[in-house]
Short mmCIF file of C-alpha atoms in Angstrom, two decimals:
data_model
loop_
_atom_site.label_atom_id
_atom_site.label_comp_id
_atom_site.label_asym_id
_atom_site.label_seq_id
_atom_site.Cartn_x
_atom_site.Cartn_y
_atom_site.Cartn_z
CA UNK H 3 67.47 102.23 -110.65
CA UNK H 4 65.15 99.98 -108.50
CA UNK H 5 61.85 98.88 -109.81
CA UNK H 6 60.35 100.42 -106.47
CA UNK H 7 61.78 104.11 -107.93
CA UNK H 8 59.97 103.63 -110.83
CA UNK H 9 56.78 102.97 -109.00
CA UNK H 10 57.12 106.36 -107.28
CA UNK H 11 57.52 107.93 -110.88
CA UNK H 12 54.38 106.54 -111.69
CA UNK H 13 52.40 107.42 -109.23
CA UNK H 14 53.73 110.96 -109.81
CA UNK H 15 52.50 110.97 -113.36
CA UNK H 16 49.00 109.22 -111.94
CA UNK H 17 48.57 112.13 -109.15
CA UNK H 18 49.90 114.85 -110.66
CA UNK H 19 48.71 114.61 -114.31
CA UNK H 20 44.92 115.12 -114.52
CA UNK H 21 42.25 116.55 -116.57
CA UNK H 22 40.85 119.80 -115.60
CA UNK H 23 38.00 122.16 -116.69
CA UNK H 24 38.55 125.45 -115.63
CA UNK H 25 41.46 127.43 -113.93
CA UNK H 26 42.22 125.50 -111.43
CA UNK H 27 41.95 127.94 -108.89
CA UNK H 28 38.64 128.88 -108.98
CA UNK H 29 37.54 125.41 -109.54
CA UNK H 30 39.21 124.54 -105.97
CA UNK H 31 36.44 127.27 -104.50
CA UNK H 32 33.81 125.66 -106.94
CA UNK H 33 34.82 122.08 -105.93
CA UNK H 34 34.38 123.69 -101.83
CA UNK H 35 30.80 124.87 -103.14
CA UNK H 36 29.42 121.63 -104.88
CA UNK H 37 30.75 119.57 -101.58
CA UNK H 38 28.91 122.43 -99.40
CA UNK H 39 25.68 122.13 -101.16
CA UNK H 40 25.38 118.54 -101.47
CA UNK H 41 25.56 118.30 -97.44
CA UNK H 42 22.73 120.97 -97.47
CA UNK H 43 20.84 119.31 -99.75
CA UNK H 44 18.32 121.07 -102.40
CA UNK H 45 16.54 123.79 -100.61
CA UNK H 46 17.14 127.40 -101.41
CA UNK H 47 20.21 128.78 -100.87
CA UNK H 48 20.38 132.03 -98.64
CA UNK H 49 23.87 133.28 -98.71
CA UNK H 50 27.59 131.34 -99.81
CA UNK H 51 30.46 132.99 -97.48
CA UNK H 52 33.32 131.98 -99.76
CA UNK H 53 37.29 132.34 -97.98
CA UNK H 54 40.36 132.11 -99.63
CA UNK H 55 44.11 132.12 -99.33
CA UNK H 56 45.79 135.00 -100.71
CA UNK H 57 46.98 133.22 -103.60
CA UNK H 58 43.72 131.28 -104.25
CA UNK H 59 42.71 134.65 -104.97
CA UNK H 60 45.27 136.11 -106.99
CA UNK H 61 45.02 133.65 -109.12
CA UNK H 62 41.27 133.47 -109.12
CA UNK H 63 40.66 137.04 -109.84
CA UNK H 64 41.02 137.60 -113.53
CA UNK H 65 40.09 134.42 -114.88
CA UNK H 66 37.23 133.62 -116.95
CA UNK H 67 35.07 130.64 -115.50
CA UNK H 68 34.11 127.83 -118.01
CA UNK H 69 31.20 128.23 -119.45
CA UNK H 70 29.52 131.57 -117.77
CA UNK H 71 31.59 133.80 -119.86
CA UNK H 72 32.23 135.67 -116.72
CA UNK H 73 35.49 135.91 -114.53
CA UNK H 74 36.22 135.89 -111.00
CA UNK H 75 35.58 133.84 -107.74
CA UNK H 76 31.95 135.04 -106.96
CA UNK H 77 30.78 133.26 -110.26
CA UNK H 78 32.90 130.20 -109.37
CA UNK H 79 31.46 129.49 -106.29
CA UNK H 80 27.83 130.20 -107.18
CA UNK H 81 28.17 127.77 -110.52
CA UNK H 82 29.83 124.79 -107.76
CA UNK H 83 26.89 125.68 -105.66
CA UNK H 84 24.25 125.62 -108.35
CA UNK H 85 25.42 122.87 -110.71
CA UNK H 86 28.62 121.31 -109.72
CA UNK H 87 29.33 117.45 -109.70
CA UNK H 88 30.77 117.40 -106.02
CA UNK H 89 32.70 113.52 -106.74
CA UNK H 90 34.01 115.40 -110.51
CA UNK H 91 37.24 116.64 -108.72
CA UNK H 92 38.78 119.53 -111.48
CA UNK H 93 35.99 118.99 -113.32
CA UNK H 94 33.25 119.66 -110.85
CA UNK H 95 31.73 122.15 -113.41
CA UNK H 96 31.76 119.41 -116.72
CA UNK H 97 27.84 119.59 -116.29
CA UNK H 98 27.22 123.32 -116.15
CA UNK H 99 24.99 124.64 -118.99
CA UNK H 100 22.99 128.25 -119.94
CA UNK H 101 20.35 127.69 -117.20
CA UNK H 102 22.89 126.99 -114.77
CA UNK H 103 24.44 129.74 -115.77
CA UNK H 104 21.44 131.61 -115.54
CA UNK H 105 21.12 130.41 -112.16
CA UNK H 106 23.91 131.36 -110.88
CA UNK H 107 24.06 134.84 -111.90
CA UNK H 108 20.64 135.68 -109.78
CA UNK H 109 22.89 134.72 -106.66
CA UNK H 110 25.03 137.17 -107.42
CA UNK H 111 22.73 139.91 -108.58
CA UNK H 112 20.26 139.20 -105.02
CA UNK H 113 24.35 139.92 -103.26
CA UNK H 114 24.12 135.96 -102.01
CA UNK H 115 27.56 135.24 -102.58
CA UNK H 116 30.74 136.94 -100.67
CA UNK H 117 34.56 136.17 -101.33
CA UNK H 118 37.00 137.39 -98.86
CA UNK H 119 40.75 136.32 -98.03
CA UNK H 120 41.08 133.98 -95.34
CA UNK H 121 43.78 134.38 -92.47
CA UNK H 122 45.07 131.08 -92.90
CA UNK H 123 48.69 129.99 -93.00
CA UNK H 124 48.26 128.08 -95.89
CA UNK H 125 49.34 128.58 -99.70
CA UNK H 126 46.16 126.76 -101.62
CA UNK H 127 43.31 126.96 -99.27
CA UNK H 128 39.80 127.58 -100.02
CA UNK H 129 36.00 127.15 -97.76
CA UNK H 130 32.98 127.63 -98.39
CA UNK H 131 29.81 127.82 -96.31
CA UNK H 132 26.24 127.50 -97.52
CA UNK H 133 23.43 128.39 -95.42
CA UNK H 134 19.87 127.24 -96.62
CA UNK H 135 16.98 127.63 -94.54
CA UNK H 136 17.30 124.46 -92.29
CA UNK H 137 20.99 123.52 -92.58
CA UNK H 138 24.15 125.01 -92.43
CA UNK H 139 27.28 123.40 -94.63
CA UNK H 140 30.94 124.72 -94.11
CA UNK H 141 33.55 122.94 -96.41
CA UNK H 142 37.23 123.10 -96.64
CA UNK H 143 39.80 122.47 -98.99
CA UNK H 144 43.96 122.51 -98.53
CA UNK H 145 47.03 121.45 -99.89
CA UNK H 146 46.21 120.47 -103.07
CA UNK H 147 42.77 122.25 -105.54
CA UNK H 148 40.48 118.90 -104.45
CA UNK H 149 41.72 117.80 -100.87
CA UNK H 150 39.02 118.03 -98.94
CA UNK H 151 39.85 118.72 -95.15
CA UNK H 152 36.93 119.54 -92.76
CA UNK H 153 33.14 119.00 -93.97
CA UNK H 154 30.46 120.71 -90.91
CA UNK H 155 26.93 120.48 -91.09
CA UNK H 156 24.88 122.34 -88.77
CA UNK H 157 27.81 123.41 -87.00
CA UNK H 158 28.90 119.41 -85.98
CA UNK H 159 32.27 118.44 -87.54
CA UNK H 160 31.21 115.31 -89.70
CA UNK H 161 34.56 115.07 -91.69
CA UNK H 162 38.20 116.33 -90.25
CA UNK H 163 41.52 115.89 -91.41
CA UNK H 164 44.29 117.49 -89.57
CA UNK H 165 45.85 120.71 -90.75
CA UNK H 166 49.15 121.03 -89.41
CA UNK H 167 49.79 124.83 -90.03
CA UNK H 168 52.86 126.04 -92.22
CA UNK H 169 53.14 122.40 -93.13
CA UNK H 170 53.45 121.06 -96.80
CA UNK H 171 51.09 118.83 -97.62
CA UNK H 172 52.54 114.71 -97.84
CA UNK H 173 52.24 113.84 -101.46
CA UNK H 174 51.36 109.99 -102.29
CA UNK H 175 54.35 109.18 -104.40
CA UNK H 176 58.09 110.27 -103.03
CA UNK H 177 60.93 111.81 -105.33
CA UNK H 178 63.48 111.45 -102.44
CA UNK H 179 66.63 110.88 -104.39
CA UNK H 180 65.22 111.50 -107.75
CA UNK H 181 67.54 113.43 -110.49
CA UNK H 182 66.83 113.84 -114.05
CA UNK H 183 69.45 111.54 -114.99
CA UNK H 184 66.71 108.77 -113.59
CA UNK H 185 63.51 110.19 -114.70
CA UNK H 186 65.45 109.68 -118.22
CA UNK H 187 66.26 106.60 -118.03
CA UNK H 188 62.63 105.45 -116.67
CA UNK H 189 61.03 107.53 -119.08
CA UNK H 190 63.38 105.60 -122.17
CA UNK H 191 63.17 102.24 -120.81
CA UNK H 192 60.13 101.40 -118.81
CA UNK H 193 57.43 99.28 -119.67
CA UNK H 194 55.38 100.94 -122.17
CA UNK H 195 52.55 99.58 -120.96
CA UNK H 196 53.17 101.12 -117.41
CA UNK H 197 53.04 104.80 -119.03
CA UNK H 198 50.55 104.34 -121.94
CA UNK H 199 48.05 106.28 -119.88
CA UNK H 200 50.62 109.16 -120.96
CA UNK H 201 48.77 109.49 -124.64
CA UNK H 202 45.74 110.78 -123.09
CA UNK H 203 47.81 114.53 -122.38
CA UNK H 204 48.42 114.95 -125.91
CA UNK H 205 44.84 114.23 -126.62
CA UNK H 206 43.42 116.30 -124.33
CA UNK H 207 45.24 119.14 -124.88
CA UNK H 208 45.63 118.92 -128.71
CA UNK H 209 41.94 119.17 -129.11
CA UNK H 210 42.13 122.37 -126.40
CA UNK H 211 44.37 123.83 -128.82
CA UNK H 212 42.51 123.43 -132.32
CA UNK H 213 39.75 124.79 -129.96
CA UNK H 214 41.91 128.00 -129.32
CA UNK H 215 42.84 128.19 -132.85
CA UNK H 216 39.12 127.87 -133.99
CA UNK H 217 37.93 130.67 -132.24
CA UNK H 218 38.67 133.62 -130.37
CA UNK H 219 38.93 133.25 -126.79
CA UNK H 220 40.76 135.55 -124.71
CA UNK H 221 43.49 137.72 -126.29
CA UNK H 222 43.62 134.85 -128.78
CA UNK H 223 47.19 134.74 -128.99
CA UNK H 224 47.80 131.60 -131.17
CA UNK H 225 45.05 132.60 -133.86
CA UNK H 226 46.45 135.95 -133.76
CA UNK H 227 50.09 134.73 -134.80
CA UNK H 228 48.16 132.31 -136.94
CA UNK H 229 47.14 135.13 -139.01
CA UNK H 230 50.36 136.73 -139.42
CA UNK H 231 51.69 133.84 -141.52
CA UNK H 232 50.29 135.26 -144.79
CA UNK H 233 51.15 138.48 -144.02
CA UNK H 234 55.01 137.64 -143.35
CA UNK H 235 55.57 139.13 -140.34
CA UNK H 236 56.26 136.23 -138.84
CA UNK H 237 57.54 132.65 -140.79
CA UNK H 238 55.89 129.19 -141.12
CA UNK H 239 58.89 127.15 -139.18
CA UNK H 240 58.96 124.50 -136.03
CA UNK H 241 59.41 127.08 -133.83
CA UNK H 242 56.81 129.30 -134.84
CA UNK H 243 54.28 126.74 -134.98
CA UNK H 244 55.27 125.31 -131.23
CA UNK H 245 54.33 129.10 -130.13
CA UNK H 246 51.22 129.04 -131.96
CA UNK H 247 49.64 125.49 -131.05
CA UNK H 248 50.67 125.71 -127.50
CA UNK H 249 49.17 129.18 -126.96
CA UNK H 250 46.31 128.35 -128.47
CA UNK H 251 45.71 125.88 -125.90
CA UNK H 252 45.99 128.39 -123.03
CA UNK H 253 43.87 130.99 -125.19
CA UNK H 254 41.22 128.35 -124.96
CA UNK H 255 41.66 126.94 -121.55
CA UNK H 256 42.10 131.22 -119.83
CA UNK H 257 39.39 132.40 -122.02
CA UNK H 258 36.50 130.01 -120.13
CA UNK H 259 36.12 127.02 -123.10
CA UNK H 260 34.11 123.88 -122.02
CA UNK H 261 36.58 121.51 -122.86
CA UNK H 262 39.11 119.95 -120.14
CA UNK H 263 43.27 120.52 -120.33
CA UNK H 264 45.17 117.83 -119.23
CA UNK H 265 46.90 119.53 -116.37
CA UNK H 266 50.57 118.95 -114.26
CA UNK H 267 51.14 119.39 -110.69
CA UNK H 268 47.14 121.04 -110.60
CA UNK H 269 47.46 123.73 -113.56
CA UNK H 270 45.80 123.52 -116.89
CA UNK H 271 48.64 125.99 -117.92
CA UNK H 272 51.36 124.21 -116.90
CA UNK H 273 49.88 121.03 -118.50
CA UNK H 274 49.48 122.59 -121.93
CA UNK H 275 53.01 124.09 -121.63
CA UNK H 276 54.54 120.67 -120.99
CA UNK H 277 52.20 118.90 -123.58
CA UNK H 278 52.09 120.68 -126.74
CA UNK H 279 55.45 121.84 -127.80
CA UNK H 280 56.15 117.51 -127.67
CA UNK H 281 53.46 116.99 -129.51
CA UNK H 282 54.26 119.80 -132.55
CA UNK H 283 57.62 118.07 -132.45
CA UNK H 284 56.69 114.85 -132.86
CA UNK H 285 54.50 115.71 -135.17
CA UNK H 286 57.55 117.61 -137.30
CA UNK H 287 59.61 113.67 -137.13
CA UNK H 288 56.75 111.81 -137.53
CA UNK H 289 57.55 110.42 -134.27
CA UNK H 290 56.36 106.73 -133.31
CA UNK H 291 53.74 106.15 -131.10
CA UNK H 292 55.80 104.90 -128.29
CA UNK H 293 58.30 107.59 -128.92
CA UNK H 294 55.47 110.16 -128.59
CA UNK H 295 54.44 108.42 -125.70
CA UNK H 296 57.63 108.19 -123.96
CA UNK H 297 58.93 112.05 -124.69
CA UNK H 298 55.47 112.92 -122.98
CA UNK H 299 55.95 111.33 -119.73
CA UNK H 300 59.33 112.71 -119.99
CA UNK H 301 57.99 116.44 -120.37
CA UNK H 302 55.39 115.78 -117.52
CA UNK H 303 57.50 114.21 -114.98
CA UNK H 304 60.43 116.61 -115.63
CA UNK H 305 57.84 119.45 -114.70
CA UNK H 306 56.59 117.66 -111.70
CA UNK H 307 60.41 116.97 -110.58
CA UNK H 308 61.50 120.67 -110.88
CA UNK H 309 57.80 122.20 -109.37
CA UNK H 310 58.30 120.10 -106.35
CA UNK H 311 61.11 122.46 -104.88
CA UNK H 312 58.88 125.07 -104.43
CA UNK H 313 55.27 125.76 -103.17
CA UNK H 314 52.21 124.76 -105.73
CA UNK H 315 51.42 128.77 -105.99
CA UNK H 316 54.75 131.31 -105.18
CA UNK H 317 55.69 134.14 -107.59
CA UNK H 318 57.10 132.34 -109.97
CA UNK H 319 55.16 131.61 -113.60
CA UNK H 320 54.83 127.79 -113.28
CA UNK H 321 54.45 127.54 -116.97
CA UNK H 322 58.44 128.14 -117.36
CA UNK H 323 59.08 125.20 -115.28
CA UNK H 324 56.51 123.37 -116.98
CA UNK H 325 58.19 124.26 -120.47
CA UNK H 326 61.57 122.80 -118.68
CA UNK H 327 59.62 119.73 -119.24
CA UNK H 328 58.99 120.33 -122.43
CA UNK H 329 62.66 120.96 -123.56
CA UNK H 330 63.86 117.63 -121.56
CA UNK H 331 60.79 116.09 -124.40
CA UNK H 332 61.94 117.94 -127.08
CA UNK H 333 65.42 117.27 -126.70
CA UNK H 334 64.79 113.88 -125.87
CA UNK H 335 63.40 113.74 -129.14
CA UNK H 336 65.42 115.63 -131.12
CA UNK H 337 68.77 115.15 -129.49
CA UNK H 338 68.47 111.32 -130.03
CA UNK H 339 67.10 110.47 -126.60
CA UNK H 340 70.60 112.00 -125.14
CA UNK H 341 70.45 112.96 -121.43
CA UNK H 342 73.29 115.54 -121.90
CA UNK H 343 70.71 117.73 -124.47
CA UNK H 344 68.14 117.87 -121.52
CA UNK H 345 70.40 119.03 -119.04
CA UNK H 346 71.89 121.52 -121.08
CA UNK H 347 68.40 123.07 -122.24
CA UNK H 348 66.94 123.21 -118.81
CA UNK H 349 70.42 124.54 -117.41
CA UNK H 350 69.41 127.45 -120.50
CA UNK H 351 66.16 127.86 -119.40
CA UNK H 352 66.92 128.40 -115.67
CA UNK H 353 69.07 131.20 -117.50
CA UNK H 354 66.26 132.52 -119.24
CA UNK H 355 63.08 132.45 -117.79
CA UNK H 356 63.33 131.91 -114.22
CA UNK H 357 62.17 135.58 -113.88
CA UNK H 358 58.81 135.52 -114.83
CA UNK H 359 56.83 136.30 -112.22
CA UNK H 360 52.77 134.91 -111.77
CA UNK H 361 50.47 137.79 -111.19
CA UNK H 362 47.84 135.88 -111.54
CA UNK H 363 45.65 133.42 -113.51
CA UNK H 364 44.07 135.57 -116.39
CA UNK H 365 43.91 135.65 -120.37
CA UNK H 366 47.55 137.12 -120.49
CA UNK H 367 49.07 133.56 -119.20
CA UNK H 368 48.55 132.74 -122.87
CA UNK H 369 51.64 135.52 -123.72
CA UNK H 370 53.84 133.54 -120.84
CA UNK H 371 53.13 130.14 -122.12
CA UNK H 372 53.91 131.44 -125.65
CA UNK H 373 57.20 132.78 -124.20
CA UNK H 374 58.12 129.67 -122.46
CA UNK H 375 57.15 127.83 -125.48
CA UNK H 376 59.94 129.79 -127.52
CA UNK H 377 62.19 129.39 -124.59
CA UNK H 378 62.56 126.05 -124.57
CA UNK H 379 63.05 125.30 -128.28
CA UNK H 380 65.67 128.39 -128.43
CA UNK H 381 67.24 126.28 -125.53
CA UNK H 382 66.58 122.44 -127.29
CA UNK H 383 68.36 124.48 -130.18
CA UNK H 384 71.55 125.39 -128.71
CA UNK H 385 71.74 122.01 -126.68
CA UNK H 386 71.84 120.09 -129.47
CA UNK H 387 74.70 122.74 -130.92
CA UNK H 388 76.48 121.80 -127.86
CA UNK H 389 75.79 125.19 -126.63
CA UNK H 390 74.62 126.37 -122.96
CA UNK H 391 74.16 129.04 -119.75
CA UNK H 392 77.22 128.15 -118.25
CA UNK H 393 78.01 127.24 -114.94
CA UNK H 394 79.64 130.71 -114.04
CA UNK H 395 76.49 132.56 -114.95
CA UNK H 396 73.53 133.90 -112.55
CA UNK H 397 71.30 131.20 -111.11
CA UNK H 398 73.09 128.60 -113.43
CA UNK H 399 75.40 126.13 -111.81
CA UNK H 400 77.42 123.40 -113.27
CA UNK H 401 75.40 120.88 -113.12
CA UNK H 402 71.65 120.59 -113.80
CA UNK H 403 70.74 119.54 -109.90
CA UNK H 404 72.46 122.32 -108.61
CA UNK H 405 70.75 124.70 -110.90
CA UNK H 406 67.37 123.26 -110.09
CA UNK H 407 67.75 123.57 -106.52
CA UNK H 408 69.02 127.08 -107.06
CA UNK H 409 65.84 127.92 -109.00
CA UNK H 410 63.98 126.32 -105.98
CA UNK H 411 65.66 128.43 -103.13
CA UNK H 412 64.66 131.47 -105.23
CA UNK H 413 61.05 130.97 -105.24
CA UNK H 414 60.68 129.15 -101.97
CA UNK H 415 63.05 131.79 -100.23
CA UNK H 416 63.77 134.93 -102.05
CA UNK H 417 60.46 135.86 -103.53
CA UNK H 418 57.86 135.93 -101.02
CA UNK H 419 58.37 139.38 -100.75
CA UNK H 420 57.65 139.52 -104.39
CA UNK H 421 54.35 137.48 -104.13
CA UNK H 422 52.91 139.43 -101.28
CA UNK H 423 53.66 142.62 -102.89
CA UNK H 424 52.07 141.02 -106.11
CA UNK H 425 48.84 140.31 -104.13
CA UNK H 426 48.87 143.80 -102.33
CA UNK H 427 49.02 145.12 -105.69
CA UNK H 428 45.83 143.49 -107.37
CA UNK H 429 44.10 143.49 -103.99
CA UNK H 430 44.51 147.31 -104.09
CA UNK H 431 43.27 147.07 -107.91
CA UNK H 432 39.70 145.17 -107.46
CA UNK H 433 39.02 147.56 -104.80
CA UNK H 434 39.62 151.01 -106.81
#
């Protein structure tokens, strides 16, 4: 494989793997708010007219926002507006303390701030516009949670990129050509040096989980299952404690903690999913660092590889492809760094998860990560038993690339029906 390839991989990990604070969702809207307000400059705010895709908002609805102890858009785009760092990207609310806070509540209870779905043809879209008493800001974001495509102030355009509608966004790395048979070998022989910068995932989200395990945020999943060891209803073992550190993380990161996760193609979620079960293995072998190192970018770029057939927000959980990573790093590690052990554990997992559906960022992701979690040691298990989904079975094809693109033209394809009826549904909710 050429050393150009590699490059691309690289850059992959660089754009794609990021730290986040928040849901990344409503972040995007509070990343639209911060830019708004730092074109309008400090003077009272009179009203922030927030707009959304309809999948911004499904996933924005239910979700608590970092450090307000509150959930939902409104509070998202009143905290950007009020105290977000507009150059912080995901972590445009890192800043954001109990005055803030305080702050950004009166907006809402003086009915300041609206949130309403846009009619845009776009998957991940959010604007904002901020009206003071001398200026007018109107910000947009598409694409991607931070790209930042129209700024207007005072109704003249002073920032425009082109939206092409029902056009993907053009990523700035390419996987043309890419299989996991390469991202394998990059991931076992590159320059460690080249994908050091990997370390900082397991990290991040280690310290995300102990925070989840330390106290109870959200349904508290991990700390719950935590509990149940001296009770015996469940058993101290590898897999158990994979399910227990990696929910943890999402407890922590869903239920509105102040710390970042490292995220993967723009989700905490799918982050932690691809992070933490590597880590509890390689802490289980005592794994080198370099080994640690290299099953991490393994995990990561494994996720990336397989989310890139389908759009960044669809019907599917993303957390089961980002566990896919996960197996090819657990396998990697456990199966003696054989390619044949990740293909056969993500050809499993296509078998098993791939109908989880995504209705929408909230406290009870930390059950699907859990899930996903189990999933892909159950399927790391059999691999290395020499045991898989066949080829003859459901979405499963003979090979791993076939069964990837299968799992693509599924999402992509065959449940957008699904989605919209998804969105109808919790639309229909939040206005009973």
């Amino acid at each position: 494989m050429s050393q150009m390839v590699w490059k691309e991989y690289i850059k992959a990990l660089k754009n794609e793997v990021k730290p986040a604070l928040g849901c990344t969702e409503p972040i995007s809207l509070a990343l639209a708010t911060a830019k708004a307000r730092s074109v309008v400059g400090d003077e009272d705010i009179l009203s922030i007219v927030a707009k959304v895709s309809p999948n911004l908002m499904k996933n924005g609805m239910g979700v608590t926002v970092p450090g307000t102890g509150m959930k939902g858009l409104a509070i998202a785009a009143a905290a950007g507006a009020v105290c977000g760092d507009a150059e912080a990207g995901l972590e445009v609310l890192k800043n954001i303390n109990a005055d803030h806070v305080a702050n950004a509540k009166k907006l809402l209870d003086q009915n300041l701030v609206s949130v309403s779905i846009a009619d845009v043809d776009k998957v991940l879209y959010s604007e904002a516009t901020i009206k003071t008493q001398n200026h007018v800001a109107k910000v947009c974001i598409a694409d991607t949670h931070t790209k930042i495509v129209r700024i207007e102030k005072d109704g003249e355009v002073i920032f425009e990129e082109p939206i092409i509608e029902g056009k993907g966004h053009t990523k700035p790395y390419d996987l043309t050509g890419a299989s996991i048979a390469d991202i394998h070998d990059f991931c076992t022989n590159a320059p460690l040096e080249d994908i050091a910068f990997m370390k900082d995932a397991e990290t991040i989200n280690t310290a995300l989980s102990v925070e989840g395990l330390m106290n109870d945020y959200g349904l508290h999943i991990g700390k719950t299952m935590m509990k149940q060891l001296d009770k015996g209803f469940i058993a101290q073992d590898l897999m158990t404690d994979i399910m227990i550190r990696t929910s943890a993380g999402s407890d922590a990161r869903m239920g509105g903690a102040t710390l970042p996760a490292m995220s993967n193609s723009g989700s905490g979620n799918q982050g932690i999913s691809a992070t933490m079960p590597v880590v509890v293995v390689a802490d289980f072998l005592k794994a080198s660092e370099e080994d640690r190192i290299r099953a991490q970018a393994l995990s990561h770029l494994v996720a990336v590889y397989i989310h890139n057939t389908f759009p960044a927000l669809s019907a599917l959980c993303a957390t089961s492809t980002a566990a896919m990573g996960a197996a090819a790093g657990m396998g990697w590690l456990l199966g003696d760094k054989k390619l044949d052990v990740i293909n056969d554990a993500i050809c499993s997992m296509i078998g098993d998860v791939s109908g989880i559906i995504c209705d929408g960022a909230a406290n009870s992701c930390a059950m699907k990560v859990s899930s996903t979690a189990n999933s892909a040691f159950k399927a790391v298990i059999m691999a290395l038993d020499n045991v898989r989904v066949t080829g003859q079975e459901g979405l499963v094809s003979p090979t791993v690339e076939e069964s990837i693109r299968n799992l693509g033209s599924l999402v992509s394809d065959g449940m957008k029906q699904t989605d919209a009826q998804i969105i109808k549904i919790m639309i229909n909710k939040s206005q009973c």
